[in-house]
mmCIF file of C-alpha atoms in Angstrom:
data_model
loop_
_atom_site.group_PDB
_atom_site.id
_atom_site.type_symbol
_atom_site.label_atom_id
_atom_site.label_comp_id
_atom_site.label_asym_id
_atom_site.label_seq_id
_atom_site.Cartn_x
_atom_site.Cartn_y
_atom_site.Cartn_z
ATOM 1 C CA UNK A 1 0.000 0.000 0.000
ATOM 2 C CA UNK A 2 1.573 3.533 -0.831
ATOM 3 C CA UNK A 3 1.524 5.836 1.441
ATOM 4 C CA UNK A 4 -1.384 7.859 -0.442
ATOM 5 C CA UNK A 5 -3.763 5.204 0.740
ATOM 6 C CA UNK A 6 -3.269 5.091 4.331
ATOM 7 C CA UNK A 7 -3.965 8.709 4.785
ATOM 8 C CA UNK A 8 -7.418 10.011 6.067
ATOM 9 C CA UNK A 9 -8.933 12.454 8.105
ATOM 10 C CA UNK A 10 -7.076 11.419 10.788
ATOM 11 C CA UNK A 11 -3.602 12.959 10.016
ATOM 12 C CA UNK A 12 -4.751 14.737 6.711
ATOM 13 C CA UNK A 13 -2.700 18.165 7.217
ATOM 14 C CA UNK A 14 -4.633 21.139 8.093
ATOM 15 C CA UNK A 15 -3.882 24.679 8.791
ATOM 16 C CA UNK A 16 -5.605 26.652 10.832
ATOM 17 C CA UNK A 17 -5.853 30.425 9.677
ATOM 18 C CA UNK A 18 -6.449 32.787 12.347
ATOM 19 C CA UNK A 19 -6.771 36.439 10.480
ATOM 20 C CA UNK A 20 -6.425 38.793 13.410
ATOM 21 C CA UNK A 21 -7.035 42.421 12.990
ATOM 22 C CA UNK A 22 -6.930 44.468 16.823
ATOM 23 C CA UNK A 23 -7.297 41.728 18.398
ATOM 24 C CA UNK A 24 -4.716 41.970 20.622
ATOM 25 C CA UNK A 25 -6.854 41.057 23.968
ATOM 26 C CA UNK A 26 -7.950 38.168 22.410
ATOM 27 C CA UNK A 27 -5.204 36.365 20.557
ATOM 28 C CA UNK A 28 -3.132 35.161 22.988
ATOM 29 C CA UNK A 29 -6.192 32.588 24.656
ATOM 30 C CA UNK A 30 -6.905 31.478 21.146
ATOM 31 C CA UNK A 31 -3.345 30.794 20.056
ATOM 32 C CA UNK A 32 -2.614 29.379 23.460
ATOM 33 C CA UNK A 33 -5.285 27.093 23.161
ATOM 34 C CA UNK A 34 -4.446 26.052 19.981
ATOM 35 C CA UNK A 35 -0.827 24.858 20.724
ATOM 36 C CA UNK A 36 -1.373 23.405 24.338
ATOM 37 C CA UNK A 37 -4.623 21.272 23.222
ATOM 38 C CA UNK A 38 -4.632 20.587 20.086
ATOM 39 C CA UNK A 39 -0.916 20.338 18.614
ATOM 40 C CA UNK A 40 -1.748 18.112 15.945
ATOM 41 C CA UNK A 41 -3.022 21.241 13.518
ATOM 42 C CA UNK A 42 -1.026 24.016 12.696
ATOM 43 C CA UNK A 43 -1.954 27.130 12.582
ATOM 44 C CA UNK A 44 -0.298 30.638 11.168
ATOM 45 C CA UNK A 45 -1.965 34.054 12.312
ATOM 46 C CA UNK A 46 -2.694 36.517 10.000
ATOM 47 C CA UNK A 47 -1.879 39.734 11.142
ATOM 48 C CA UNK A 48 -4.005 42.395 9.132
ATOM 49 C CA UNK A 49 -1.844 45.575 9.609
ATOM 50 C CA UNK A 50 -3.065 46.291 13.333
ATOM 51 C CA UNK A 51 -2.963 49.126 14.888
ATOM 52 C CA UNK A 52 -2.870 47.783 18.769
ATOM 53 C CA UNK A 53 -0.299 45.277 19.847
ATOM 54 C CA UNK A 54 -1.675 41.817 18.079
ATOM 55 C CA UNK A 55 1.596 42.097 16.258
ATOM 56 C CA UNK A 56 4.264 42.120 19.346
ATOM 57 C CA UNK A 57 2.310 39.715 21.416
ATOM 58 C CA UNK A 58 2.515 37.352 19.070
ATOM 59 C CA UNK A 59 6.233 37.880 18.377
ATOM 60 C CA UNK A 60 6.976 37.989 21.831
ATOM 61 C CA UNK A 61 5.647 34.576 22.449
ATOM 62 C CA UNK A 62 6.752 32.911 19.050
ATOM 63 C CA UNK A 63 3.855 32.151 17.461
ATOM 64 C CA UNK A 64 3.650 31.251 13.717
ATOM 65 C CA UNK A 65 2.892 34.634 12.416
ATOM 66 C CA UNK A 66 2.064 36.142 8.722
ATOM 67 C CA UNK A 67 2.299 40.147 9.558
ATOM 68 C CA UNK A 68 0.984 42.063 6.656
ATOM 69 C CA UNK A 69 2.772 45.440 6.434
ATOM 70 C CA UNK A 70 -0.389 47.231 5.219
ATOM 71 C CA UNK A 71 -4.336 46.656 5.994
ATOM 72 C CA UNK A 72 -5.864 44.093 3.561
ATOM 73 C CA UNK A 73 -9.671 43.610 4.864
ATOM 74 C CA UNK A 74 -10.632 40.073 6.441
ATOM 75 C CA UNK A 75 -11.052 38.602 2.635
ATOM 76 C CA UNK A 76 -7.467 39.576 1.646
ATOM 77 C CA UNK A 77 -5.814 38.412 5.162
ATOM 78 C CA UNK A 78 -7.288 35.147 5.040
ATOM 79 C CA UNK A 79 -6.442 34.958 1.218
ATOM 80 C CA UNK A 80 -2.855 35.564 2.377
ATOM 81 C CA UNK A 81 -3.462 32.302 4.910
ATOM 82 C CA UNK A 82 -4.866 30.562 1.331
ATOM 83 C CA UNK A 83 -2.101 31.269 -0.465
ATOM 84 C CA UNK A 84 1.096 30.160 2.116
ATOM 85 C CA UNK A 85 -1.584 26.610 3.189
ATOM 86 C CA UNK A 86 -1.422 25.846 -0.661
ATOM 87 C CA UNK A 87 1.756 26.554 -1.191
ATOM 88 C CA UNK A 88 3.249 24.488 1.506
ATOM 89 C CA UNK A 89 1.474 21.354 0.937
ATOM 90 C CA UNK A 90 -1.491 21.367 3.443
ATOM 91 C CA UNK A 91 -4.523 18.705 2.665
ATOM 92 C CA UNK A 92 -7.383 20.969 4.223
ATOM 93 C CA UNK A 93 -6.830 25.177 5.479
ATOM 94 C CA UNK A 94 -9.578 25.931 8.111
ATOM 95 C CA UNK A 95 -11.172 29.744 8.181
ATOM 96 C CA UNK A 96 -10.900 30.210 12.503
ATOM 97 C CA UNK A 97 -11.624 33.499 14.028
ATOM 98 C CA UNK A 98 -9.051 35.492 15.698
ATOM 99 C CA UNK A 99 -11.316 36.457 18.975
ATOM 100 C CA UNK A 100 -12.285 33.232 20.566
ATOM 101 C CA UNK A 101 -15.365 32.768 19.420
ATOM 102 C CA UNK A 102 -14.828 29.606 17.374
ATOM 103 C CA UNK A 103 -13.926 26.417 19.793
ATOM 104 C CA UNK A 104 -11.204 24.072 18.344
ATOM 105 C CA UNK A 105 -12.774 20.932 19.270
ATOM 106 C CA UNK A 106 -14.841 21.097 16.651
ATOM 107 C CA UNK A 107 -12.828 20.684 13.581
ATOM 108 C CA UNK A 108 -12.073 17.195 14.525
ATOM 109 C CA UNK A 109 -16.444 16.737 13.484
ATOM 110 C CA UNK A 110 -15.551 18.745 10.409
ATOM 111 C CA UNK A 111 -12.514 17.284 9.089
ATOM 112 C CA UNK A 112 -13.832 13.696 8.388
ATOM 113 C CA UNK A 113 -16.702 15.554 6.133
ATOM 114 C CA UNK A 114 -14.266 17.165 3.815
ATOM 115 C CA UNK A 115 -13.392 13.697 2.915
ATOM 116 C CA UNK A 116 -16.904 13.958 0.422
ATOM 117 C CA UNK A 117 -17.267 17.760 0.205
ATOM 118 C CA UNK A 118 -15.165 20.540 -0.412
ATOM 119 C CA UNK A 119 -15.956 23.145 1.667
ATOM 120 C CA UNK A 120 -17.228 22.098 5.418
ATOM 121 C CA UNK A 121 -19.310 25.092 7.327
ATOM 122 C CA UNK A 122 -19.646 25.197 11.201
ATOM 123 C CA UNK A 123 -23.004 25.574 11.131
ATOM 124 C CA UNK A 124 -24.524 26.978 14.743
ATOM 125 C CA UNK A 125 -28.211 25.660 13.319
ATOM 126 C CA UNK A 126 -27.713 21.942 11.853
ATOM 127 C CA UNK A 127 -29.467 20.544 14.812
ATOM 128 C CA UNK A 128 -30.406 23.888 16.948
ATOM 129 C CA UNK A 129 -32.620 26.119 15.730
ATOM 130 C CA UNK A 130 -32.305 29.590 15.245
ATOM 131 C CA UNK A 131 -32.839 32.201 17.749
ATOM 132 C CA UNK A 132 -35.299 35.404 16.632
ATOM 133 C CA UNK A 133 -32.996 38.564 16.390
ATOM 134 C CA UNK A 134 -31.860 41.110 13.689
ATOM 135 C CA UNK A 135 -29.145 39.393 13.331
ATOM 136 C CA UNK A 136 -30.517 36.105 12.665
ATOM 137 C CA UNK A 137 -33.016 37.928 9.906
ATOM 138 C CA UNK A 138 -29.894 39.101 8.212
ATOM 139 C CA UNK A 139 -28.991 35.610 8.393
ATOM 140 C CA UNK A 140 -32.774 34.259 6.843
ATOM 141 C CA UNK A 141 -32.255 36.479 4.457
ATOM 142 C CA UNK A 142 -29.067 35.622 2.722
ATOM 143 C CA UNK A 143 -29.868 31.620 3.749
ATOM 144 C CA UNK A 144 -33.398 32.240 1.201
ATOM 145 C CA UNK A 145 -30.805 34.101 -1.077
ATOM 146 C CA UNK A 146 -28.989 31.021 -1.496
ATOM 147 C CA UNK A 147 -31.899 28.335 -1.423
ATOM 148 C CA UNK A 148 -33.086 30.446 -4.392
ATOM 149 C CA UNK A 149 -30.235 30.776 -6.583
ATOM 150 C CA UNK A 150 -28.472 27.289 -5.551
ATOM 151 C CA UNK A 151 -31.463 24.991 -4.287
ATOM 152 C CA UNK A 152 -29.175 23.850 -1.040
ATOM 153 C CA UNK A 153 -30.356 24.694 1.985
ATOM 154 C CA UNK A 154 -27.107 26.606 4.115
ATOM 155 C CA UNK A 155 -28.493 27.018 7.523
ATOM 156 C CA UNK A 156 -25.503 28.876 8.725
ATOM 157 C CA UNK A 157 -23.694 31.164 5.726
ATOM 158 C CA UNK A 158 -22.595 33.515 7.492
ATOM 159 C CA UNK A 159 -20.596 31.461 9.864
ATOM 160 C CA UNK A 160 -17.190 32.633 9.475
ATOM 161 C CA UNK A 161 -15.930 28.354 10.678
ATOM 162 C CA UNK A 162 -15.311 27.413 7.397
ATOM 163 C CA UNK A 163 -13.181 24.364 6.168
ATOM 164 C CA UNK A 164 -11.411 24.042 2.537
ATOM 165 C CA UNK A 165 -9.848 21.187 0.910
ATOM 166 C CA UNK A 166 -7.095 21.886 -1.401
ATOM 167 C CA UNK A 167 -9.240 22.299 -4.881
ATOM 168 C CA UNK A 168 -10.862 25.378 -3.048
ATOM 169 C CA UNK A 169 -7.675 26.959 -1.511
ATOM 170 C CA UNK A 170 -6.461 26.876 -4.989
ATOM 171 C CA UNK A 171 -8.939 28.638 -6.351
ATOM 172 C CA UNK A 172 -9.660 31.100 -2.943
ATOM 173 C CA UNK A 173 -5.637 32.190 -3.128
ATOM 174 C CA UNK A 174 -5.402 32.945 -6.657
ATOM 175 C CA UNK A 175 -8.424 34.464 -7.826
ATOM 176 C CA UNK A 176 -10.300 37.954 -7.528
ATOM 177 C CA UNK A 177 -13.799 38.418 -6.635
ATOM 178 C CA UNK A 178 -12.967 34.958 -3.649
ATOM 179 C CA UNK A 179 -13.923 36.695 -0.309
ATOM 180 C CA UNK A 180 -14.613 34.131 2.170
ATOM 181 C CA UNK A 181 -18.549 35.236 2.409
ATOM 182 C CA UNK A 182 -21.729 33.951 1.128
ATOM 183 C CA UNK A 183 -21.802 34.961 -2.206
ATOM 184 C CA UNK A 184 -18.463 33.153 -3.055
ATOM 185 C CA UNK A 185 -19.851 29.894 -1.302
ATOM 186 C CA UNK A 186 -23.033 29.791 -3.323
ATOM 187 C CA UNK A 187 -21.360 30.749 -6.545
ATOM 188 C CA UNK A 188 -18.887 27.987 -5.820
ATOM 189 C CA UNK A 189 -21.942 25.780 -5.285
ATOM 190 C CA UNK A 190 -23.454 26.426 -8.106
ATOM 191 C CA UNK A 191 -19.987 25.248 -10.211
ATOM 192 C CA UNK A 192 -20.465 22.193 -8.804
ATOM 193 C CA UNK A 193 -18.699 22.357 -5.683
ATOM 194 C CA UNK A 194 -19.944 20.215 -2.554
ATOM 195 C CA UNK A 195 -20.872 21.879 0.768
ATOM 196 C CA UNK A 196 -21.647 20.006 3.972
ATOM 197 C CA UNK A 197 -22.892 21.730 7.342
ATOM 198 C CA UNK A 198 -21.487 20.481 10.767
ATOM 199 C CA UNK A 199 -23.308 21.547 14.177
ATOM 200 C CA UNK A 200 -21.086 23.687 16.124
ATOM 201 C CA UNK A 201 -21.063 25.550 19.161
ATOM 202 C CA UNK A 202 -19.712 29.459 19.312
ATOM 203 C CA UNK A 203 -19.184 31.139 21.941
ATOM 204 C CA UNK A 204 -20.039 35.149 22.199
ATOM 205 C CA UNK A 205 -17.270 37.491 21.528
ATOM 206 C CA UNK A 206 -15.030 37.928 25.444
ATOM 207 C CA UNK A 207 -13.256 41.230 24.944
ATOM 208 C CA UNK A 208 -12.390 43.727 21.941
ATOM 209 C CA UNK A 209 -14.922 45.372 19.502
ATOM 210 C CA UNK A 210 -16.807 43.322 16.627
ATOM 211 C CA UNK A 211 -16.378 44.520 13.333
ATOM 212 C CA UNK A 212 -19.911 44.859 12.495
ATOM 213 C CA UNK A 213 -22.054 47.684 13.913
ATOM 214 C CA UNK A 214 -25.245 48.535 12.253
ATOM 215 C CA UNK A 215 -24.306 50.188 9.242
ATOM 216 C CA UNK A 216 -21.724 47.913 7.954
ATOM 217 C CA UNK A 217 -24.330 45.627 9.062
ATOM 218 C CA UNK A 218 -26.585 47.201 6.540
ATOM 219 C CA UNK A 219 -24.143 47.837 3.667
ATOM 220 C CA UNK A 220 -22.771 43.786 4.497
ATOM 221 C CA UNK A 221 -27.002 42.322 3.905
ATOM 222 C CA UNK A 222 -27.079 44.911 0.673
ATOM 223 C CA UNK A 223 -23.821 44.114 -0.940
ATOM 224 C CA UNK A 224 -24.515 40.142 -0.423
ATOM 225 C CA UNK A 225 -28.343 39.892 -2.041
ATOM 226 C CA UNK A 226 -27.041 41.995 -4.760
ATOM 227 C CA UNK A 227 -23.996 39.761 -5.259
ATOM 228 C CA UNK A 228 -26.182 36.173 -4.777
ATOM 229 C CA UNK A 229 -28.894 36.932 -6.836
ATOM 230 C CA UNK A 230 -27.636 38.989 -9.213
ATOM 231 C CA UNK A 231 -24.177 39.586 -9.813
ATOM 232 C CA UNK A 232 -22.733 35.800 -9.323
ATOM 233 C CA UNK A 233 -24.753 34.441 -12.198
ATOM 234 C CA UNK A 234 -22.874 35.946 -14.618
ATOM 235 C CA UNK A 235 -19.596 35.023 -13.915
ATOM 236 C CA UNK A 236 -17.673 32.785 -15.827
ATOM 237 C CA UNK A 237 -17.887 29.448 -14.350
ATOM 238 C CA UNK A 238 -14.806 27.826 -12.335
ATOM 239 C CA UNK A 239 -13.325 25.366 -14.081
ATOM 240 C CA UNK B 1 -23.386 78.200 -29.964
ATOM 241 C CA UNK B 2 -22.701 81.083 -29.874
ATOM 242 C CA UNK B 3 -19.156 82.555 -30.315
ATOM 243 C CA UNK B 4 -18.352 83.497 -26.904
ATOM 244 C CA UNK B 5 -19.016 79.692 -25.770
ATOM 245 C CA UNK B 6 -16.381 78.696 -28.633
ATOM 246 C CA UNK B 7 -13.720 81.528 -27.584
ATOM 247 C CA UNK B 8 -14.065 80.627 -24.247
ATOM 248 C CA UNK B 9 -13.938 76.568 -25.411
ATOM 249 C CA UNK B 10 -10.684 76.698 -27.427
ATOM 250 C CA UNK B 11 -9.067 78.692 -24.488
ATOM 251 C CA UNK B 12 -10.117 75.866 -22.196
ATOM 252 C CA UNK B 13 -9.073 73.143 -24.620
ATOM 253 C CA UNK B 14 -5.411 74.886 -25.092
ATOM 254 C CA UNK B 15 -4.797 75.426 -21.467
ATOM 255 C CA UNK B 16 -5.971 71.438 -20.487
ATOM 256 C CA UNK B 17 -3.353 70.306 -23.691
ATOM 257 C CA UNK B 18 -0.772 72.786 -21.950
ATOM 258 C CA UNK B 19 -1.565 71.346 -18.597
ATOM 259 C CA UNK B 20 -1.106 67.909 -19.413
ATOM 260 C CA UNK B 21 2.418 68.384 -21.534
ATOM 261 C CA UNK B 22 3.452 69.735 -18.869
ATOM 262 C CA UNK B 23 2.786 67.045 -16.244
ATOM 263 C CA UNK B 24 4.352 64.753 -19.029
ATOM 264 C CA UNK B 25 7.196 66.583 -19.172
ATOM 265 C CA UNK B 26 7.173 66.908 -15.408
ATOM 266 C CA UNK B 27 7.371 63.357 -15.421
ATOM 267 C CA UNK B 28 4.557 63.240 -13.477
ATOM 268 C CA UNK B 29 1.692 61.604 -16.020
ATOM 269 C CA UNK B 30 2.077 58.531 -17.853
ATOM 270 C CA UNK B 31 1.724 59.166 -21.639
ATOM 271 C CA UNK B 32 -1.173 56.921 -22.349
ATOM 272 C CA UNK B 33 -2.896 58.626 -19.701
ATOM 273 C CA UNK B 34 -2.709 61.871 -20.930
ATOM 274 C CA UNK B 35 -3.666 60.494 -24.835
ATOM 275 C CA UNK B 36 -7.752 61.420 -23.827
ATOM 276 C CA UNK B 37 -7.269 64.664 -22.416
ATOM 277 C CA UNK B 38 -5.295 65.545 -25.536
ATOM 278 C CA UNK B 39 -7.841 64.089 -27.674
ATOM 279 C CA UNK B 40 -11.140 65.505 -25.993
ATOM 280 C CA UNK B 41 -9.040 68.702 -26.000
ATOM 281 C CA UNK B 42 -8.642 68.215 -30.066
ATOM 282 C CA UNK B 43 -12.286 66.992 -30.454
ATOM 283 C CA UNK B 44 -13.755 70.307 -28.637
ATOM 284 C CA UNK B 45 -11.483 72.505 -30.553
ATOM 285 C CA UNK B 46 -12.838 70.868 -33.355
ATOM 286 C CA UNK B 47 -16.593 71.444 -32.908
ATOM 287 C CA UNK B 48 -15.778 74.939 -31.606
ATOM 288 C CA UNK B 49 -14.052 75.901 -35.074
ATOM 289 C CA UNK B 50 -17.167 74.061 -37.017
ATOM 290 C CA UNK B 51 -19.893 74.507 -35.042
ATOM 291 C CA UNK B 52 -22.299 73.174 -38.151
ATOM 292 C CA UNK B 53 -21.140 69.232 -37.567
ATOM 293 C CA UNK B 54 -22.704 69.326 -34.389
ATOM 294 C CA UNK B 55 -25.662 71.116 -35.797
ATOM 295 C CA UNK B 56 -26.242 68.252 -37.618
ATOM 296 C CA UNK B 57 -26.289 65.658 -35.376
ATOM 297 C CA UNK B 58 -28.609 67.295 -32.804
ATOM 298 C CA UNK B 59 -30.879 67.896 -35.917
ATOM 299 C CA UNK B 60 -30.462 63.918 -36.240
ATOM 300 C CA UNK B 61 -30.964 63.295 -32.607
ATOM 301 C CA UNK B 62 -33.596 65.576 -32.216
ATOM 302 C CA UNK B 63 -31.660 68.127 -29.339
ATOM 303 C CA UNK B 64 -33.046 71.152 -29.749
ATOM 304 C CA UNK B 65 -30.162 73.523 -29.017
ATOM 305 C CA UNK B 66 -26.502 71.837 -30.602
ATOM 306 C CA UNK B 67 -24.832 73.395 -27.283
ATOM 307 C CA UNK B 68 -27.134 70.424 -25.309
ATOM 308 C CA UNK B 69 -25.366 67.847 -27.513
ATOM 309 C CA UNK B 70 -21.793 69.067 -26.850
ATOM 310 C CA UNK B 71 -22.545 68.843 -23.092
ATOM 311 C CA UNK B 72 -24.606 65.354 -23.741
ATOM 312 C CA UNK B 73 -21.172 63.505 -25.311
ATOM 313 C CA UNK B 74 -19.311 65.311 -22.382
ATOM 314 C CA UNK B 75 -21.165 63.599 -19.412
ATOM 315 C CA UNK B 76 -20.878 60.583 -21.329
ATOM 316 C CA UNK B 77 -16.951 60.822 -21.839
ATOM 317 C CA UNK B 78 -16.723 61.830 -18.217
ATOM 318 C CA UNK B 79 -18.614 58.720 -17.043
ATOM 319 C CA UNK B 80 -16.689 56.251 -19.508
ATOM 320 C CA UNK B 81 -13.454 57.502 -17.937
ATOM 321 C CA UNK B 82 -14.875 57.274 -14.658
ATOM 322 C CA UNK B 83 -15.683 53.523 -15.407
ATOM 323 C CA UNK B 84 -12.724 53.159 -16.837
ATOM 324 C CA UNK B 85 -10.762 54.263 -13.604
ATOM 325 C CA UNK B 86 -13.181 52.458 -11.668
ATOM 326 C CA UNK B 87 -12.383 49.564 -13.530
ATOM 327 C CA UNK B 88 -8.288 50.113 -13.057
ATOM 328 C CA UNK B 89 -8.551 50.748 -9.551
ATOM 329 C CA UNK B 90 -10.291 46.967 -8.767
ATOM 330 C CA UNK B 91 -6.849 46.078 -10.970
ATOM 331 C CA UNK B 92 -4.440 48.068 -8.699
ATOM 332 C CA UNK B 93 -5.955 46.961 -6.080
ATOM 333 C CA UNK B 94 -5.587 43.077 -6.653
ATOM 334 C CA UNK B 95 -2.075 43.794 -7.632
ATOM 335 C CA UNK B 96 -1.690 45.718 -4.372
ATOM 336 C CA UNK B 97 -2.920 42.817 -2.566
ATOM 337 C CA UNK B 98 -0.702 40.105 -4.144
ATOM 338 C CA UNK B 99 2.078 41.583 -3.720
ATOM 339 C CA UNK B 100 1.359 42.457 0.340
ATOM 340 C CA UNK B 101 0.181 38.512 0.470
ATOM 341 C CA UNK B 102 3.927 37.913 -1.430
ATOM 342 C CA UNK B 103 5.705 39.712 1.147
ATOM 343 C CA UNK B 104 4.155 38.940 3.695
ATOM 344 C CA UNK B 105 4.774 35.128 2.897
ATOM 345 C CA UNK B 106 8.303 35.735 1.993
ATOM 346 C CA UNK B 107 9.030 37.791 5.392
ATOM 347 C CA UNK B 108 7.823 34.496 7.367
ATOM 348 C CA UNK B 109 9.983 32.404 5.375
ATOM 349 C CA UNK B 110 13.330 34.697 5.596
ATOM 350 C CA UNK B 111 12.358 34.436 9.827
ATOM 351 C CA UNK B 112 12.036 31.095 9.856
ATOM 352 C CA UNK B 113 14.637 30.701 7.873
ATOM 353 C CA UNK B 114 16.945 32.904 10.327
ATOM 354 C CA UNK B 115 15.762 30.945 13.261
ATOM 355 C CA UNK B 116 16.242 27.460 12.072
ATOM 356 C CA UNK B 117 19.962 28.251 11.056
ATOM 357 C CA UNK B 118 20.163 30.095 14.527
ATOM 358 C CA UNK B 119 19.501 26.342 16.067
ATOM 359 C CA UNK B 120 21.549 24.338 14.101
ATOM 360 C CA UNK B 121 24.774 27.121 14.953
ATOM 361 C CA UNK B 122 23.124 26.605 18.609
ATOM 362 C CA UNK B 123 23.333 22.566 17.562
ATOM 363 C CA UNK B 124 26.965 22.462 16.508
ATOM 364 C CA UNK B 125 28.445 24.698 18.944
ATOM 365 C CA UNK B 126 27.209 22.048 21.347
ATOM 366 C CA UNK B 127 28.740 19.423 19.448
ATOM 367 C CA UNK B 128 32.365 20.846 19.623
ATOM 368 C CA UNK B 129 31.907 21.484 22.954
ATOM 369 C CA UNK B 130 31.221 17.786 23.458
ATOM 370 C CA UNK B 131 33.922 16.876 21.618
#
């Protein structure tokens, strides 16, 4: 048997991409997590041009660290993680949220499911259902976005838990118009990739600000119907 | 149009061709760049000097006064080149990004780099020592 055989989920490679912008209160618990429980994933932060001190705590403890001199946005940081996962080798790149609200012992659920699909979602509402705030509307809405335009039913798209196998970190590092959002996912779908949903649990932001207040909230819902139903359908399909 | 519009045209027209020579030979302007400004610059002189071509064509397209027209294919230039920037600027910026993404990489690579040779000095000062 070669060695290509033996390999599954088990020890398939898989980076973890933590894309960290201000997040200096909060790094150091995730990253610390990360290497004292589960050492059998890398990981590489992303550091987005910060303006706090996200870059010299994670110097000062050694952690594996990308430090973009200049500020990208969240789609080109973790495109930056995309690009150095593919071009090192790794089997599967996992989307992981610099501020603790994603919990690690969840990928081990998600990694065997990448095995049949190519993109693996940490889905808070596989199992639960879904609590009855603004939030969760804005959530409705792009999920009936996608139903209508794709036919799958993605009860969690805006969950920023994502997993990729290598096909899709190919084609998320090299390519413009791949932000890791909702409207890449369902245009991805609808070229024939394969998405699966995993339950997962997520814990609420601990310290530091989230990026979305109300208007970016706003501008966020607009930009992605516009892009699902409209815009996505005319691009040229991938591959 | 009436011939203080087409004075006060050509004057405008000569000082934008002046303008952009001189950021050219400033060094400051990229010739392609400056090819439209030139060449609106000609095309206005143009219709200012025969006012009767545009005549016609507002006659065609049913304008009523040919000054309308002249200002109609200018808002229409001015958007096209706004498009057109629009259009450069999503370039520049994905060439921005790729090469921040390509340093970035490289600049982990050259420290890892450093510190794994740092280690193996570390390693082989141990082994003379042993020795």
């Amino acid at each position: 048997m070669t060695k290509e055989h033996e390999r599954d989920e088990k020890n398939m490679k898989t980076l973890i991409i933590i894309p960290a912008y201000n997040e200096a209160e909060n790094i150091k618990r995730v990253v610390d997590n990360l290497i004292k429980d589960y050492p059998q994933y890398d990981y590489i932060v992303v550091n987005d041009g910060s303006r706090d001190d996200t870059k010299k705590i994670c110097r000062e403890n050694h952690y594996n660290l990308l430090d973009c001199p200049v500020n990208l946005g969240l789609a080109g940081a973790v495109q930056t993680g995309f690009v150095y996962a593919y071009e090192n080798g790794y089997e599967a790149a996992l989307q992981f949220d610099g501020d603790g609200q994603h919990q690690p012992q969840f990928i081990a659920d998600m990694l065997p499911e990448l095995m049949e699909a190519d993109i693996v979602i940490g889905s808070r509402f596989v199992t639960e259902s879904k609590p009855k705030s603004l939030r969760m509307l804005g959530s409705n809405v792009i999920q009936v976005c996608i139903k209508l335009t794709t036919g799958v039913k993605i009860t969690d798209p805006t969950s920023g838990m994502r997993l990729f196998n290598r096909k899709m970190m190919e084609a998320f590092a090299y390519n413009m118009n791949y932000g890791p959002e909702p409207d890449t996912i369902s245009y991805l779908m609808r070229c024939g990739a394969k998405v699966k949903e995993v339950q997962v649990e997520m814990l609420e932001r601990v310290a530091g600000e989230s990026y979305l207040n109300l208007k970016r909230s706003i501008m966020y819902m607009l930009r992605m119907c516009v892009s699902i139903l409209l815009i996505q359908r005319f691009r040229k399909k991938w591959k | 149009m009436s011939i203080v519009l087409r004075i006060i045209l050509v004057v405008a027209c000569v000082l934008t061709c002046a303008y952009t020579l001189r950021k050219i030979r400033k060094s400051q302007m990229q010739i392609e760049d400056s090819l439209y400004w030139i060449l609106i610059s000609f095309g206005l002189v143009i219709v200012s000097i025969f006012p009767e071509l545009v005549e016609k064509f507002s006659e065609l397209c049913g304008v009523g006064a040919p000054v309308n027209f002249v200002f109609l294919v200018m808002i229409f230039l001015l958007l096209l080149k706004v498009f057109l920037m629009s259009l450069k600027m999503s370039q520049m910026e994905d060439k921005m990004k790729k090469l921040v993404q390509r340093l970035t990489i490289q600049k982990y690579e050259d420290i890892k780099e450093d510190t794994e040779s740092e280690q193996k000095v570390d390693l082989e000062a141990c082994q003379e020592e042993w020795k």
